[in-house]
Short mmCIF file of C-alpha atoms in Angstrom, two decimals:
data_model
loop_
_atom_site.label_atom_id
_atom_site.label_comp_id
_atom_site.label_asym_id
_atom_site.label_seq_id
_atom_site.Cartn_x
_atom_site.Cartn_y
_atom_site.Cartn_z
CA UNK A 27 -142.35 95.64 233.60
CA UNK A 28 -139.85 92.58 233.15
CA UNK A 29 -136.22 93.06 232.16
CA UNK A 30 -136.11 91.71 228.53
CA UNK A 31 -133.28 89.03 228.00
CA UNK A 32 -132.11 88.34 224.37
CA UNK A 33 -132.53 84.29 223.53
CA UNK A 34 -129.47 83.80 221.08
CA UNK A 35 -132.43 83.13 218.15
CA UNK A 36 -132.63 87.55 218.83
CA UNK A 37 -128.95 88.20 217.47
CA UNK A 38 -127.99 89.18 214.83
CA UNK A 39 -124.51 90.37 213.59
CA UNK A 40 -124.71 93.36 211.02
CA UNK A 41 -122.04 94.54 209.35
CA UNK A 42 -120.73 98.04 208.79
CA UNK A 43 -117.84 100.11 207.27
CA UNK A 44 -116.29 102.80 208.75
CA UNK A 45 -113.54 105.13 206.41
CA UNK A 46 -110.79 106.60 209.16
CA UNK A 47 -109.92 109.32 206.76
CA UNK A 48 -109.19 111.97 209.00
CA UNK A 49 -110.61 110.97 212.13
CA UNK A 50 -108.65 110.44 215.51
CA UNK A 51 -108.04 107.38 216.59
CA UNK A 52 -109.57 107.56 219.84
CA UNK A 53 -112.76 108.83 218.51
CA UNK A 54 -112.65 105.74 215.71
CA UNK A 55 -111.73 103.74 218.12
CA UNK A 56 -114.96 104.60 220.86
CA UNK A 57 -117.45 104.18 217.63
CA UNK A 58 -115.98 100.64 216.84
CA UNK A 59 -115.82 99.43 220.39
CA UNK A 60 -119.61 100.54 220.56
CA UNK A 61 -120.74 98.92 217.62
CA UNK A 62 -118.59 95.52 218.26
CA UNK A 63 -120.49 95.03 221.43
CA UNK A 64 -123.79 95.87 220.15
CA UNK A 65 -124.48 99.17 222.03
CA UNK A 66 -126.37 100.69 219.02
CA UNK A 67 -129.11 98.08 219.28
CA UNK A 68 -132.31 98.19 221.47
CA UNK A 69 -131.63 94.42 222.54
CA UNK A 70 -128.58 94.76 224.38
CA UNK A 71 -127.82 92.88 226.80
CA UNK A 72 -123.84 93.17 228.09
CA UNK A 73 -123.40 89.34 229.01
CA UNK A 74 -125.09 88.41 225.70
CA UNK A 75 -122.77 88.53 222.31
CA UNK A 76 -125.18 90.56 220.05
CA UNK A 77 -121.89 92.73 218.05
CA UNK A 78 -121.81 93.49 214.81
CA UNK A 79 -119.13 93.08 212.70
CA UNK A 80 -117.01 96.47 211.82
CA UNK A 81 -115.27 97.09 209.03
CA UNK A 82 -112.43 99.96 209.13
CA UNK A 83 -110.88 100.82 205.77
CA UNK A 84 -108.25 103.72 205.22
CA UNK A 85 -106.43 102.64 208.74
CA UNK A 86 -103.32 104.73 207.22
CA UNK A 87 -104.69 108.03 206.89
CA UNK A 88 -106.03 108.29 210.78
CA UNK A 89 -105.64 111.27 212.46
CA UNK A 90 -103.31 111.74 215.40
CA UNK A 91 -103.28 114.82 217.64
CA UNK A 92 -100.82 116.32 219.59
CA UNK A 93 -97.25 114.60 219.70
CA UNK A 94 -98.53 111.20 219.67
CA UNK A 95 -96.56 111.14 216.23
CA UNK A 96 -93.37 111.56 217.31
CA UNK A 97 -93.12 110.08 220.60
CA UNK A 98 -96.34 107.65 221.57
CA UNK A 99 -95.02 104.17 221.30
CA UNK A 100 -97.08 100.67 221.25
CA UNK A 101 -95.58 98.13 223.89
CA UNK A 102 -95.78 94.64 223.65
CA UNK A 103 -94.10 91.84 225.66
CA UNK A 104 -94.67 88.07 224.43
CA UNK A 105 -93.94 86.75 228.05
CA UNK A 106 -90.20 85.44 227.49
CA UNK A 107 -87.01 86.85 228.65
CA UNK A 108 -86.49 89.68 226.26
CA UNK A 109 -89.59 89.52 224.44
CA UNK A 110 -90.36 93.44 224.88
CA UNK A 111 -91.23 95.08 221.53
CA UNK A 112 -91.41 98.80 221.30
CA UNK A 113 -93.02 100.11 218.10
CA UNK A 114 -93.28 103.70 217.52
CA UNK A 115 -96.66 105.36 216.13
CA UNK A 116 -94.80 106.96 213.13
CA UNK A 117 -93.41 103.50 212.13
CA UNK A 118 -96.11 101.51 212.73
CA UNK A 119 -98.15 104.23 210.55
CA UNK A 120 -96.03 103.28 207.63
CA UNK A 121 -95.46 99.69 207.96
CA UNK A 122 -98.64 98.29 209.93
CA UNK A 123 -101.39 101.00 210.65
CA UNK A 124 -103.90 98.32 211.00
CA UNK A 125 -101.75 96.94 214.48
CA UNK A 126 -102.19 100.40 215.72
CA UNK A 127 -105.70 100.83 215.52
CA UNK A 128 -106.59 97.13 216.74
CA UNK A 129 -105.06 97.84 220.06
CA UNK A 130 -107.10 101.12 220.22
CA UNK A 131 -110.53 99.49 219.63
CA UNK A 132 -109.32 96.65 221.87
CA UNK A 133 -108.33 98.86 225.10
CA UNK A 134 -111.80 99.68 224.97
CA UNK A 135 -113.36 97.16 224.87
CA UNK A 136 -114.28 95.30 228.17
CA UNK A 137 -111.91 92.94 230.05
CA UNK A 138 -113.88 90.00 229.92
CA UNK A 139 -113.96 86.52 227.53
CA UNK A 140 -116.54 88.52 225.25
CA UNK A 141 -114.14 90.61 224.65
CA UNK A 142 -112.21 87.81 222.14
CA UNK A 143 -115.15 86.96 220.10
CA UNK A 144 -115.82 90.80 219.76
CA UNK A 145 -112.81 91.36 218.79
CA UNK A 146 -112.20 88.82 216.18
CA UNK A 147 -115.06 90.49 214.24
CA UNK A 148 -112.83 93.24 213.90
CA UNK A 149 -111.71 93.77 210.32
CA UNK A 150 -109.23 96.79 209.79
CA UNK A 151 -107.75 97.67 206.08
CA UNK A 152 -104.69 100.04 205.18
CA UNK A 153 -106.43 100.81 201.93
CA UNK A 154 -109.82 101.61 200.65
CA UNK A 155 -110.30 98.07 199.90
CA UNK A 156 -111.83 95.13 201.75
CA UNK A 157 -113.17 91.92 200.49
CA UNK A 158 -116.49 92.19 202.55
CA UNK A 159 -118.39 93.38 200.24
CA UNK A 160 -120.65 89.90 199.45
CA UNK A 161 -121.80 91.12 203.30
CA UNK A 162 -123.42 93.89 202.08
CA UNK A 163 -122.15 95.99 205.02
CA UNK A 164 -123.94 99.88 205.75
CA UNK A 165 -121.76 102.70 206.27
CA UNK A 166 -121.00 104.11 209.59
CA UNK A 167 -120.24 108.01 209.52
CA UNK A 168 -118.29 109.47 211.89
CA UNK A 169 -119.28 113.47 211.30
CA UNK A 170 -116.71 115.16 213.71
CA UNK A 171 -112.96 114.24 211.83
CA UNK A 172 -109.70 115.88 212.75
CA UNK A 173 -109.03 119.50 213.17
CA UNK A 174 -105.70 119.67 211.73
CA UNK A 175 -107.04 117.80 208.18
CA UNK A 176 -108.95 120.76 207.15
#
């Protein structure tokens, strides 16, 4: 039995929409990552890009347990002399959920060059909105949501 190699005529980039009402980030976060790599398909191959593209609408009603709320905070540095940025969770939930979850789906993803083109088919919406729809994208259910929503 040989190993089977996808040629890049075998990928193909589907799309699909994921709703984060109620569902914990980390667990939205694992689903994406799986999907933007291209786990879910039979023809996976991890040096070969065959992603799909996700699309993640409702980023501001996420789910986060425990105190990540109150004291979790997302730490940036641009690489200059006092270019640290400290955003808490709770602000960044009001002004930018979108930033939160993109650094979610992109810690777990691998550390590689893939990684970038993976993660530029990314799309992540506040709202319930998204102008993907010509794409005809499926929907991706994620059955187990929060605890604390019900």
């Amino acid at each position: 039995m040989k190993t089977f190699t996808p040629k890049p005529a075998d990928l193909t980039h589907d799309w699909y929409v994921i709703d984060a009402t109620d569902v914990v980030l980390g667990r939205l976060a694992t689903q994406a990552a799986t999907l933007l790599r291209g786990k879910n398909k039979p023809t996976f191959a991890p040096h070969a890009d065959s992603g799909n593209h996700v699309i993640i609408i409702n980023a501001a009603k996420i789910a986060l347990t425990g105190n990540k709320l109150g004291s979790k905070e997302l730490i940036t540095h641009s690489g200059r002399p006092g270019g640290l940025r400290r955003d808490s969770y709770s602000d960044l939930l009001q002004r930018n959920p979108d930033r939160i979850v993109i650094s979610a789906v992109k810690g777990m993803l691998p550390k590689n060059r893939l990684s970038k083109v993976q993660l530029d088919r990314l799309h992540v919406f506040a709202g319930a909105e998204h102008p993907h729809t010509p794409q005809k994208p499926q929907n991706y259910e994620i059955s187990q949501v929060s605890q604390q929503a019900k």
